[in-house]
Tab-separated table of C-alpha atoms and ligand atoms in Angstrom:
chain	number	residue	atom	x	y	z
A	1	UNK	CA	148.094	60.140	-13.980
A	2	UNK	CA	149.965	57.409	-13.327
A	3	UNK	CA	153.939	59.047	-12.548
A	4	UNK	CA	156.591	56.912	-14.671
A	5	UNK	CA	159.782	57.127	-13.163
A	6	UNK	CA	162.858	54.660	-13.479
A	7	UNK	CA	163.939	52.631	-10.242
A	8	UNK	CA	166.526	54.458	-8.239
A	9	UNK	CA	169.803	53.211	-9.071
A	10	UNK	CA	169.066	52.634	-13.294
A	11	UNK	CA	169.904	54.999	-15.838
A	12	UNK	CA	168.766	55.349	-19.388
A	13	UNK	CA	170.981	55.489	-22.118
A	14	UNK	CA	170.588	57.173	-25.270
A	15	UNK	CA	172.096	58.870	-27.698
A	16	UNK	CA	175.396	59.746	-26.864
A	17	UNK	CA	175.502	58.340	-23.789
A	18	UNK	CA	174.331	54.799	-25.468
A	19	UNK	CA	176.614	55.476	-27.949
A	20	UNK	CA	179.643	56.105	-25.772
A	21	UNK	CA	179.419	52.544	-23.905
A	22	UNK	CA	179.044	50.853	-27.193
A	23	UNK	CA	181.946	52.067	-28.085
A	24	UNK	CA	184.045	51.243	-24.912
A	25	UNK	CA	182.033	47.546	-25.529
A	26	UNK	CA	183.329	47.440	-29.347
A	27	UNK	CA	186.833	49.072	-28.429
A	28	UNK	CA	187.241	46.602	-25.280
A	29	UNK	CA	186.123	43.566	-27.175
A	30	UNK	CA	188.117	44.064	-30.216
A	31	UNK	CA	191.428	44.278	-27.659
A	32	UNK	CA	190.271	41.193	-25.900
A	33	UNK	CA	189.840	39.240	-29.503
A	34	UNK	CA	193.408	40.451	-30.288
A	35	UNK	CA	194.488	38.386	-26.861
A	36	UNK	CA	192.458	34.884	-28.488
A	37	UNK	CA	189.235	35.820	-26.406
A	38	UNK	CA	185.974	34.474	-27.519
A	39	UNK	CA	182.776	36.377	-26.883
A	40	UNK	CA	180.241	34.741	-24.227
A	41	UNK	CA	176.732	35.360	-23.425
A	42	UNK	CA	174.901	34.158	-20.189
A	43	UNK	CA	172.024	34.727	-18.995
A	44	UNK	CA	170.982	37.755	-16.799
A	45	UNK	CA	169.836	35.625	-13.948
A	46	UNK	CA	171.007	32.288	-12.270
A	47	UNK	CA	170.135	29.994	-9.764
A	48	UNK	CA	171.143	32.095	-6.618
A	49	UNK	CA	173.348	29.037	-5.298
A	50	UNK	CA	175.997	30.196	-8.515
A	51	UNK	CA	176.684	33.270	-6.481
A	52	UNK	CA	176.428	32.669	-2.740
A	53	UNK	CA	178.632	29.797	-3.114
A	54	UNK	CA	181.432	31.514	-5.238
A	55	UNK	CA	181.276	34.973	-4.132
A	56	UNK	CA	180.878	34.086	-0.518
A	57	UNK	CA	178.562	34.248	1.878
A	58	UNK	CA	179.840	37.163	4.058
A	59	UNK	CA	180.966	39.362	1.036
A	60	UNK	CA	178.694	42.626	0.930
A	61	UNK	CA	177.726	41.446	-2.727
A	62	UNK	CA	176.045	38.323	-1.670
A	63	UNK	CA	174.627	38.982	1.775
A	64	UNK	CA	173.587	42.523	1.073
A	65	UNK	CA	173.327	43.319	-2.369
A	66	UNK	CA	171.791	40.463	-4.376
A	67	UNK	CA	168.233	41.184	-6.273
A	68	UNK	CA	167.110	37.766	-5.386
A	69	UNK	CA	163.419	36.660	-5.805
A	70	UNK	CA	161.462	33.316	-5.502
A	71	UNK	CA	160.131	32.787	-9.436
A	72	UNK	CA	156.906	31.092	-10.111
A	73	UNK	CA	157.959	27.796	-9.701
A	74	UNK	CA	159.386	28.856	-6.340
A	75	UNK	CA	163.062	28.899	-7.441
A	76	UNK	CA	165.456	30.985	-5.595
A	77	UNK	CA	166.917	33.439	-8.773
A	78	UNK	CA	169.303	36.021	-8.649
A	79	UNK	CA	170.127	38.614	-11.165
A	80	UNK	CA	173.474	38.387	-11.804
A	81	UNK	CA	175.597	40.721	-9.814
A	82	UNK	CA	178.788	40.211	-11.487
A	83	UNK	CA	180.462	37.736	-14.553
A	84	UNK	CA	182.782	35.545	-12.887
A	85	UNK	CA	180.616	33.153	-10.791
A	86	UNK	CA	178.001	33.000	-13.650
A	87	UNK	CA	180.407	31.784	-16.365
A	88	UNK	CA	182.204	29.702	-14.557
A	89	UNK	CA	178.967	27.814	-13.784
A	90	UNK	CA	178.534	28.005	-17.668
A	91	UNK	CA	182.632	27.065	-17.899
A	92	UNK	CA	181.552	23.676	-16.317
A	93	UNK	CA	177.946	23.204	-17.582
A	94	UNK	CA	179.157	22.968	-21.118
A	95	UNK	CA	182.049	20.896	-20.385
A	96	UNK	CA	184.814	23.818	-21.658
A	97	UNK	CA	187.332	21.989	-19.965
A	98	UNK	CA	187.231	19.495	-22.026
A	99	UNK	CA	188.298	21.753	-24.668
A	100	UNK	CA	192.245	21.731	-25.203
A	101	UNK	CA	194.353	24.600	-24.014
A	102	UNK	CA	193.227	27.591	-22.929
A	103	UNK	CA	189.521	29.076	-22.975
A	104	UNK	CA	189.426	32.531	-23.204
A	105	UNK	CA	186.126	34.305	-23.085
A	106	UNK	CA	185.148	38.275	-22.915
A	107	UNK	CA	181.681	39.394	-21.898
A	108	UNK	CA	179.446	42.351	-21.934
A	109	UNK	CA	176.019	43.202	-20.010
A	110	UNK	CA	174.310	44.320	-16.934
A	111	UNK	CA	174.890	43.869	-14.030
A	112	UNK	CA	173.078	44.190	-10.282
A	113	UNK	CA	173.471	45.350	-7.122
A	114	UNK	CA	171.597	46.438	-4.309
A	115	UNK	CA	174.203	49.451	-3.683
A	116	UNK	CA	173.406	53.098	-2.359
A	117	UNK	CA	173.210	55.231	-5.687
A	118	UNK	CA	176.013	57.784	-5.485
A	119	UNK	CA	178.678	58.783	-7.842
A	120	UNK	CA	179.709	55.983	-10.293
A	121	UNK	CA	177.440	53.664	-8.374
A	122	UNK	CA	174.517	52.428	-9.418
A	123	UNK	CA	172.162	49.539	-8.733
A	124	UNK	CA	172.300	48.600	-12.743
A	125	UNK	CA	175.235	49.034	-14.098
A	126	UNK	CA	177.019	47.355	-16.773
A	127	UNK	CA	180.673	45.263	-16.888
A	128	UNK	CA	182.972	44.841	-19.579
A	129	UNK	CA	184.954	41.529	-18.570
A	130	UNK	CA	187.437	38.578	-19.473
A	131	UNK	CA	187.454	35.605	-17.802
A	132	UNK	CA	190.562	33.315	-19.130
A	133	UNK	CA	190.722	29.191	-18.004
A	134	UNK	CA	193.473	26.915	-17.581
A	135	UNK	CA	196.481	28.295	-16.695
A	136	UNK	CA	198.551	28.566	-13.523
A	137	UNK	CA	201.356	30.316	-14.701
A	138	UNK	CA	202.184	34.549	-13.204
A	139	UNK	CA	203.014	35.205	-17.222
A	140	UNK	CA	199.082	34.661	-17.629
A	141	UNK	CA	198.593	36.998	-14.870
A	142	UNK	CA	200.312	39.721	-16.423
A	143	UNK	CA	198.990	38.808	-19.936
A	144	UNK	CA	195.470	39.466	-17.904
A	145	UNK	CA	196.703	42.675	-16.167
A	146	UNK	CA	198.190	44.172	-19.212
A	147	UNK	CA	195.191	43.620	-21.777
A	148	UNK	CA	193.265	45.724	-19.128
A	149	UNK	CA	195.744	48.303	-19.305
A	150	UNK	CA	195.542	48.000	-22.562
A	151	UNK	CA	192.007	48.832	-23.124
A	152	UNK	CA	192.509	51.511	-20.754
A	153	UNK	CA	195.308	52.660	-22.871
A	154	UNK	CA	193.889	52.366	-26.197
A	155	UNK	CA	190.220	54.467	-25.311
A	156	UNK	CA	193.046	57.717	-24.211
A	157	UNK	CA	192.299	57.628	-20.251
A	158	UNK	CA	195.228	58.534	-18.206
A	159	UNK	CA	196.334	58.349	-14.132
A	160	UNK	CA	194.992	54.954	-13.849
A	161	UNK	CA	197.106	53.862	-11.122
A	162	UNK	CA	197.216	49.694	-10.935
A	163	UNK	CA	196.592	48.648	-7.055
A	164	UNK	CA	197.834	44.659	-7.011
A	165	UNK	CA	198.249	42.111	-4.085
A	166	UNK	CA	198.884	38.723	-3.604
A	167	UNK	CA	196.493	37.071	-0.987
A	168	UNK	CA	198.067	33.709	-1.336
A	169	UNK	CA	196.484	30.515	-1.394
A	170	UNK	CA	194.568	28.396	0.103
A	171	UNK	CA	197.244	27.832	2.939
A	172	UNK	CA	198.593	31.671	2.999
A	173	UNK	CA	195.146	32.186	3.555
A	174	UNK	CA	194.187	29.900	6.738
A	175	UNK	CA	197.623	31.271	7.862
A	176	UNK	CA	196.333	34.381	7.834
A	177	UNK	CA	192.923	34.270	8.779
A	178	UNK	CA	194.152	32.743	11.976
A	179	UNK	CA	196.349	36.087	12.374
A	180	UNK	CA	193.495	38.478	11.639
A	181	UNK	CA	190.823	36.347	13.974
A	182	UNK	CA	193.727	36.826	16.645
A	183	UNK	CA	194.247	40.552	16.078
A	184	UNK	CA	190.678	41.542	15.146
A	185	UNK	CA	189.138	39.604	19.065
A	186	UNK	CA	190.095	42.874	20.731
A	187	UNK	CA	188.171	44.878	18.527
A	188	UNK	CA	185.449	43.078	17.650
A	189	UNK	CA	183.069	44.394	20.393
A	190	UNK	CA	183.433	48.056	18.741
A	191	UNK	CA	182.981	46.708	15.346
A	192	UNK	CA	179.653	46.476	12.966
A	193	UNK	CA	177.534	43.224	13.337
A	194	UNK	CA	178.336	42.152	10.239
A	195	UNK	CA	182.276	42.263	11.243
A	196	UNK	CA	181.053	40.455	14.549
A	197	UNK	CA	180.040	37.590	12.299
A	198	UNK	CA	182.840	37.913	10.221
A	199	UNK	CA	185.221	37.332	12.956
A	200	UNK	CA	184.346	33.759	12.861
A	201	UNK	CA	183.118	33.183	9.646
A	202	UNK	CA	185.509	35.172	7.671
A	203	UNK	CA	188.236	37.404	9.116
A	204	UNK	CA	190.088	38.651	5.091
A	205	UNK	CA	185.853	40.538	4.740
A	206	UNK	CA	186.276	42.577	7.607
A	207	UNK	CA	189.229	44.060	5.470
A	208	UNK	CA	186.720	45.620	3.402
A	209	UNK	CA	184.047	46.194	5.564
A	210	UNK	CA	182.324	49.386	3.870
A	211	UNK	CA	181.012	50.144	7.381
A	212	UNK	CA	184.375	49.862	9.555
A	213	UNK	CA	186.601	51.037	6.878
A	214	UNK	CA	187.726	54.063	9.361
A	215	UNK	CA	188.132	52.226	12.419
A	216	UNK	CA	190.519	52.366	14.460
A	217	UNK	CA	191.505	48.401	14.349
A	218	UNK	CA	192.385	48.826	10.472
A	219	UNK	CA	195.328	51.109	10.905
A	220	UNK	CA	197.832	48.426	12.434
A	221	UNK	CA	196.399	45.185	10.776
A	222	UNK	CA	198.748	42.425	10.157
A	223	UNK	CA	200.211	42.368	6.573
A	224	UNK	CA	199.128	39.711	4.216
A	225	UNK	CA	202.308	39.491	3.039
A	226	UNK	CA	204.058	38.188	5.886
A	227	UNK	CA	201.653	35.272	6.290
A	228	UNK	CA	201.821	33.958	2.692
A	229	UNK	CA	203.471	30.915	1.467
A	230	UNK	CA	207.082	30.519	0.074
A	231	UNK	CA	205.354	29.179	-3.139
A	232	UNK	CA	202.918	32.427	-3.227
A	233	UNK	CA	205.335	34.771	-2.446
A	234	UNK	CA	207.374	33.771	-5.276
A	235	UNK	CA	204.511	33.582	-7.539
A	236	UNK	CA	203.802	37.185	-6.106
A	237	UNK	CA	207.397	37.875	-6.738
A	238	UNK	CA	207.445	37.330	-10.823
A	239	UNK	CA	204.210	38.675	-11.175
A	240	UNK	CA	205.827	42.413	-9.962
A	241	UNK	CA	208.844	41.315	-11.841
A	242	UNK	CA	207.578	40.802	-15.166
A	243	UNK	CA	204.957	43.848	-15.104
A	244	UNK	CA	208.435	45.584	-14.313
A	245	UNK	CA	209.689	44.320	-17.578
A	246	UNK	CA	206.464	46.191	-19.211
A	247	UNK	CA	207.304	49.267	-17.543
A	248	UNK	CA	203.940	49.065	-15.970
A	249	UNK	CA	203.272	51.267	-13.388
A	250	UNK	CA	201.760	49.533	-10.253
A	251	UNK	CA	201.125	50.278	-6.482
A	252	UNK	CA	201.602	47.128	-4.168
A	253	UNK	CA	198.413	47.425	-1.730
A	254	UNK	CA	198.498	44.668	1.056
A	255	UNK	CA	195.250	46.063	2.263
A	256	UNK	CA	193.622	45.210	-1.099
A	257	UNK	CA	191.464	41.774	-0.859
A	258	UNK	CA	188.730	42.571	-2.874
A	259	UNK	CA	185.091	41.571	-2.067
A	260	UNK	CA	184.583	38.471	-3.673
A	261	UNK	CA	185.389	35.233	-2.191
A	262	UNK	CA	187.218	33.083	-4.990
A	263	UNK	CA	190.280	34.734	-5.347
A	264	UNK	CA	193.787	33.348	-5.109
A	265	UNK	CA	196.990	34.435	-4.842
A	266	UNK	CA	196.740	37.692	-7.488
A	267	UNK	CA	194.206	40.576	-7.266
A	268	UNK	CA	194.685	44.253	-8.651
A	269	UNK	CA	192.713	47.098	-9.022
A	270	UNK	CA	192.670	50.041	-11.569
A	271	UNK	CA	192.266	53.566	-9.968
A	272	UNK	CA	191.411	56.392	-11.280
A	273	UNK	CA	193.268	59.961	-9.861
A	274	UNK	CA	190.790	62.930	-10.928
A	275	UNK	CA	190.932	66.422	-9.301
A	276	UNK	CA	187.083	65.624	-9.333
A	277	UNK	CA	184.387	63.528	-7.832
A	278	UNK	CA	185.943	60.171	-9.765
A	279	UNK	CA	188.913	60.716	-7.852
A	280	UNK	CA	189.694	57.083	-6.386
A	281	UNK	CA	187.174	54.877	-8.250
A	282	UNK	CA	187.759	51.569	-9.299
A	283	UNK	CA	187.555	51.606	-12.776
A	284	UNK	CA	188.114	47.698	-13.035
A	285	UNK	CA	189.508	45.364	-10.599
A	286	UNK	CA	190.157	41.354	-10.629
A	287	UNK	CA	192.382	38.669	-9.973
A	288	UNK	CA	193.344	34.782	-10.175
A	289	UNK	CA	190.853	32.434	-8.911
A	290	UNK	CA	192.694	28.777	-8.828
A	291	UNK	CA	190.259	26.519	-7.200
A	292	UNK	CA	186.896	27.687	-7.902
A	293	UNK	CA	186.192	25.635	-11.022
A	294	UNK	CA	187.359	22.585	-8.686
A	295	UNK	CA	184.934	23.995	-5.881
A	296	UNK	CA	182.273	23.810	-7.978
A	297	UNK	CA	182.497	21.102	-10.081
A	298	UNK	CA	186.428	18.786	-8.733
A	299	UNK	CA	187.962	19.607	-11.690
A	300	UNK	CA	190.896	21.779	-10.947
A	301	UNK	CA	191.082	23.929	-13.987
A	302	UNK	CA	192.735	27.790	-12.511
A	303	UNK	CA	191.018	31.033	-13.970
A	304	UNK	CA	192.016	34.418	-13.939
A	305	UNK	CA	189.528	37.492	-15.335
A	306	UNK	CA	188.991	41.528	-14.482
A	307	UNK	CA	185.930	43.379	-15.103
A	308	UNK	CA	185.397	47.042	-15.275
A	309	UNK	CA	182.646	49.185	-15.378
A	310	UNK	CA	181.496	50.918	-18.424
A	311	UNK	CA	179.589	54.083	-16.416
A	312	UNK	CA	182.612	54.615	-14.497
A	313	UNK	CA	185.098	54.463	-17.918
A	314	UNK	CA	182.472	56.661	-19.708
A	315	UNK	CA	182.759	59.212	-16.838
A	316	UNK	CA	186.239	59.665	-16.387
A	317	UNK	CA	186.205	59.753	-20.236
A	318	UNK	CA	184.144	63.258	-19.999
A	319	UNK	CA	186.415	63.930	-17.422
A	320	UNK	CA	189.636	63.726	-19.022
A	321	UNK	CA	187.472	65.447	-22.403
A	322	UNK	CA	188.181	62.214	-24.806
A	323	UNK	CA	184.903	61.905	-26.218
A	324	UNK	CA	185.318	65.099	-28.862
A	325	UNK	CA	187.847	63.259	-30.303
A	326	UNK	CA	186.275	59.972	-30.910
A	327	UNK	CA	182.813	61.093	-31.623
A	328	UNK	CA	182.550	63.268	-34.585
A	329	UNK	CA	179.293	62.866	-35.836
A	330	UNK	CA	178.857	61.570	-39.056
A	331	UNK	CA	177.526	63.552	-42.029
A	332	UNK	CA	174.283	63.442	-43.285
A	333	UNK	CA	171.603	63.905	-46.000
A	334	UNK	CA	168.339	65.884	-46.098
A	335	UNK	CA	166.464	64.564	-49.468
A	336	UNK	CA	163.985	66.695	-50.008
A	337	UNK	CA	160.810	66.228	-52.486
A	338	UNK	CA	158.906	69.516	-53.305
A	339	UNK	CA	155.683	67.702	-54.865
A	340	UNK	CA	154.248	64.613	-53.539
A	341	UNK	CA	155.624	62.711	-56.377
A	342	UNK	CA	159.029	64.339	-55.926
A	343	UNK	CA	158.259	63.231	-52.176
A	344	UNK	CA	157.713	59.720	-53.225
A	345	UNK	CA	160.980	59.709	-55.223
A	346	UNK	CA	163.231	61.554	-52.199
A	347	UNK	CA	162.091	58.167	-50.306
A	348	UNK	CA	163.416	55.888	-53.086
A	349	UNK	CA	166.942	58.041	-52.987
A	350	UNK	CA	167.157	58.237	-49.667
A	351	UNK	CA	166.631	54.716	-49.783
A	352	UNK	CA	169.397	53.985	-51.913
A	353	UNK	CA	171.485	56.259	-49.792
A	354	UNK	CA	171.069	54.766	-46.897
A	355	UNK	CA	172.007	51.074	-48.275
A	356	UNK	CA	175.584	52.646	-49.532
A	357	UNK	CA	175.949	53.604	-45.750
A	358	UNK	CA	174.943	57.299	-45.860
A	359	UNK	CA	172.415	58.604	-43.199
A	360	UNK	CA	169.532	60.091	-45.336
A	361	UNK	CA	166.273	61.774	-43.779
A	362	UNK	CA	163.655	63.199	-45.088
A	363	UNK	CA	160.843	65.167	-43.968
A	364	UNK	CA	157.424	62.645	-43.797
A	365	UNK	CA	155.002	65.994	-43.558
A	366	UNK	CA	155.678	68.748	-46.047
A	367	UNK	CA	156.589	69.785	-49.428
A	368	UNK	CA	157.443	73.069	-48.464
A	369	UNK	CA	161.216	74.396	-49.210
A	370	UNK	CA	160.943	76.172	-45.288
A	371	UNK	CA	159.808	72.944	-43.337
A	372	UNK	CA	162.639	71.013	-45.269
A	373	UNK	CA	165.329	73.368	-45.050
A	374	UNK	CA	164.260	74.029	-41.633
A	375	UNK	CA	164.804	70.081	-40.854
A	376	UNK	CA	167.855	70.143	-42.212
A	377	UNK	CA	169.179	72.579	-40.100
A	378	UNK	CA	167.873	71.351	-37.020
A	379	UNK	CA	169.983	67.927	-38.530
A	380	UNK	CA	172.680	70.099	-39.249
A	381	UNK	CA	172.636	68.114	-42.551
A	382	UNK	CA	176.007	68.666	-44.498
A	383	UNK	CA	174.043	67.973	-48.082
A	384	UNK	CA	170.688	69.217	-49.124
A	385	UNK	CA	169.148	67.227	-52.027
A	386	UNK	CA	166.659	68.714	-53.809
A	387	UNK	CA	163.931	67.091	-55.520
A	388	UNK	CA	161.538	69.512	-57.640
A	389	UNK	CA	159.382	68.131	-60.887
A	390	UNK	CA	162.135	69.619	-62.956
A	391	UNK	CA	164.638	67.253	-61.231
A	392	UNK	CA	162.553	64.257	-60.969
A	393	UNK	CA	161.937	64.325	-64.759
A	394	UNK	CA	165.594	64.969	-65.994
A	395	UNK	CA	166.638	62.495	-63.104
A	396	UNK	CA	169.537	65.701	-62.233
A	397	UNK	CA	169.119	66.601	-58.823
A	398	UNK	CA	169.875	69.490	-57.539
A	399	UNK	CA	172.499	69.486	-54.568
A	400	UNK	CA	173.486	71.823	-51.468
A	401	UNK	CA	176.655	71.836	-49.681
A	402	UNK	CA	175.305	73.423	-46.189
A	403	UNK	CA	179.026	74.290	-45.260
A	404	UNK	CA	180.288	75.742	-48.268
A	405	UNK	CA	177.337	77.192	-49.147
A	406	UNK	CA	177.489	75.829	-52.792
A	407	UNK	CA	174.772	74.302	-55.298
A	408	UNK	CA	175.376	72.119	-57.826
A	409	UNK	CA	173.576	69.511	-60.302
A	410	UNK	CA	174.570	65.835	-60.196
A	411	UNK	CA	173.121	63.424	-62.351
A	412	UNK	CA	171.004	60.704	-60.397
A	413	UNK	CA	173.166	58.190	-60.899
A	414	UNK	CA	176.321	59.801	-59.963
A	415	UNK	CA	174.518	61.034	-56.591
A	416	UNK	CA	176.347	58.748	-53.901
A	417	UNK	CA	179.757	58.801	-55.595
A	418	UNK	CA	179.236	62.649	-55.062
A	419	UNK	CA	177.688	62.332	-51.623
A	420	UNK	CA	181.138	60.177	-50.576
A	421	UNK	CA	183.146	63.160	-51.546
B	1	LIG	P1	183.794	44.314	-8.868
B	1	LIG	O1	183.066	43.202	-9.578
B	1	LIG	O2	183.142	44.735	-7.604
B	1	LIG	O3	185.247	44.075	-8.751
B	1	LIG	O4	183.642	45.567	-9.821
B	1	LIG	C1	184.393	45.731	-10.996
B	1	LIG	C2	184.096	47.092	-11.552
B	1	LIG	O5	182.700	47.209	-11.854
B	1	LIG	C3	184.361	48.236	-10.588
B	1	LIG	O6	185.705	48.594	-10.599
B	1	LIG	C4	183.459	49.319	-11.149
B	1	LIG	O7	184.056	49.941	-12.265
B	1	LIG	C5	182.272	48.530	-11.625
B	1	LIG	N1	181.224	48.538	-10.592
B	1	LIG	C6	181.087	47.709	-9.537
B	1	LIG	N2	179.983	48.019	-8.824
B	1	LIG	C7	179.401	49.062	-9.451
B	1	LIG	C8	178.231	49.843	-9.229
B	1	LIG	N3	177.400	49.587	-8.216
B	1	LIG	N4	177.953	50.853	-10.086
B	1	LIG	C9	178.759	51.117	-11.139
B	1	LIG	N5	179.868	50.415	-11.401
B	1	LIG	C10	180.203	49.404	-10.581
């Protein structure tokens, strides 16, 4: 027989663990509508150009991660290993920019990555994100910053510690390239290949080299900070000042670049401190990308977006125990009908039940009191209605109350208003 077994790395949800990341989707989306954000779409996979070129070629995402595949008609396609890159391609494609102001977008949906399956990582695995266009200005960046927080906030989870750097840009960058290529040429023979490569191609992605994160040549590396413009250092500057005004706690961590390419000048991370296995995930990161719209397309429209991941939030809420709170389960209805015409009416009131927003089951099989009563217990139905000959003529139903242990007689038509409590 043929053994069905989900690819490593993919998880099925159901249940209450399907219903838990709906709700962090619903909760995160209604926080990001309260900001102006509009909900966006795209599709699951893109030409694979959208993400080498924007992500960057020597990030572990693109050169080692990326489910990407030749389709029929021989196209290179890529399923979509992140948000950014893919709407900004849809950003430009459908001319947002031409839209006044700012465009603010939120998105949902999976995500892949060709990642070694461990805690919180998996090779599907799905983002909550916001992507925001148009704007240059460090209040934007802590608008960004704190409706993250705010989501964080809002769902209950606590000892998220915010992780933010400025890695300049475009100038603070070559500036500092040129230090790290300088620093890192003594090194490099001990390093991983990809690091050899990086060397030359890009010296910021040795910074998170996953392989070389221990070595030695990390401990003494020269500080971002010192290499960065006076106009991004005083972008940098406001950015800590103003999340100061929120009384938001932050962490300034020079060593944080992230791994994606198109990031300027601000990037932060959300950390999670557990006394278990969670303890130091990202639970969302992101920054300010200022000239990747122009990369892509020369018009120099700045964007700024996070994106978190809705395993990891789901986790730490188990961890922290915030689920009992948020998902009492909803009462329900057992209708039963002892006869098979009594069985044809419990269908009909459950029917009617169920379009006034009450769950209402019923038991398909039997006409038996046992195999109904036993269903509703296994449902741990609050309310047992009962549906005998007797009932069904006089249209007054006989009703159970499960947890007070109580019977009573409503009339047919005064059945939901008595359901509703
Ligand atoms: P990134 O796009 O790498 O900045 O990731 C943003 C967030 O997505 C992370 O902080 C995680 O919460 C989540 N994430 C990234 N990669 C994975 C993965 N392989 N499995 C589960 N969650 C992930």
């Amino acid at each position: 027989m043929a053994n069905y077994q989900k690819i490593k790395g993919t998880q099925d949800f159901y249940d209450l663990s399907a219903k838990k990341l709906t709700y962090i989707e619903d909760f995160a989306s209604e926080v990001a509508e309260s900001y102006g954000c509009k909900h966006i779409i795209t599709p699951i996979f893109e030409a694979t150009e959208v993400f080498v070129k924007n992500v960057g070629e020597d990030s572990d995402v693109v050169s080692k991660e990326m489910y990407t595949f030749l389709d029929k008609g021989h196209r290179s396609i890529t399923l979509r290993p992140e948000g950014t890159a893919a709407i900004a391609r849809s950003f430009i494609e459908n001319k947002m920019y031409a839209n006044p102001g700012l465009t603010k977008y939120y998105y949902y949906g999976p995500m892949f990555r060709h990642e070694r399956p461990q805690v919180g990582r998996y090779r599907e695995f799905n983002q909550f994100g916001i992507e925001v266009y148009g704007n240059a200005s460090y209040l934007l960046d802590v608008d960004v910053i704190l409706s993250a927080y705010n989501i964080f906030n809002g769902l209950g989870i606590k000892n998220v510690t915010i992780k933010i750097n400025s890695i300049g840009n475009f100038e603070s960058r070559q500036n500092y390239s040129k230090a790290l290529k300088e620093y890192f040429k003594d090194y490099v023979e001990t390093m991983c290949d990809d690091c050899k490569r990086r060397i030359n191609t890009n010296p910021m992605r040795i910074l998170d080299c996953k392989v070389d994160k221990e070595h030695v040549a990390l401990k003494n590396v020269p500080c971002i900070n010192d290499y960065l413009t006076l106009e991004s250092k005083e972008y940098f500057e406001n950015v800590l000042r103003v999340l100061d005004e929120f009384k938001v706690p932050y962490i300034v961590d020079y060593n944080l670049v992230r791994g994606l390419d198109y990031y300027t000048d601000t990037v932060f991370e959300f950390i999670i401190n557990s006394d278990d296995e969670l303890n130091g995930l990202a639970l969302g990161g992101g920054g300010k990308y200022a000239s990747m719209i122009s990369s892509m397309c020369g018009i120099d429209v700045p964007g700024i977006g996070f994106a978190f991941g809705l395993e990891r939030i789901s986790a730490v809420m188990d961890s922290q125990n915030i689920w009992k709170n948020i998902l009492n389960e909803k009462d329900n209805v057992v209708v039963m009908g002892l006869d098979e015409k009594s069985k044809l009416e419990s269908l009909k009131v459950a029917d009617e039940l169920r379009k006034a927003g009450i769950e209402a089951q019923i038991d398909y099989n039997s006409c038996t009191m046992k195999a109904q009563f036993k269903l509703a217990d296994r449902l741990k139905s609050k309310y047992i209605v009962i549906i005998g000959e007797e009932e069904r003529l006089s249209e007054i139903y006989t009703v159970k109350n499960t947890e007070l242990k109580t019977q009573e007689k409503v009339e047919k038509n005064k059945l939901i208003d008595y359901l509703r409590g």
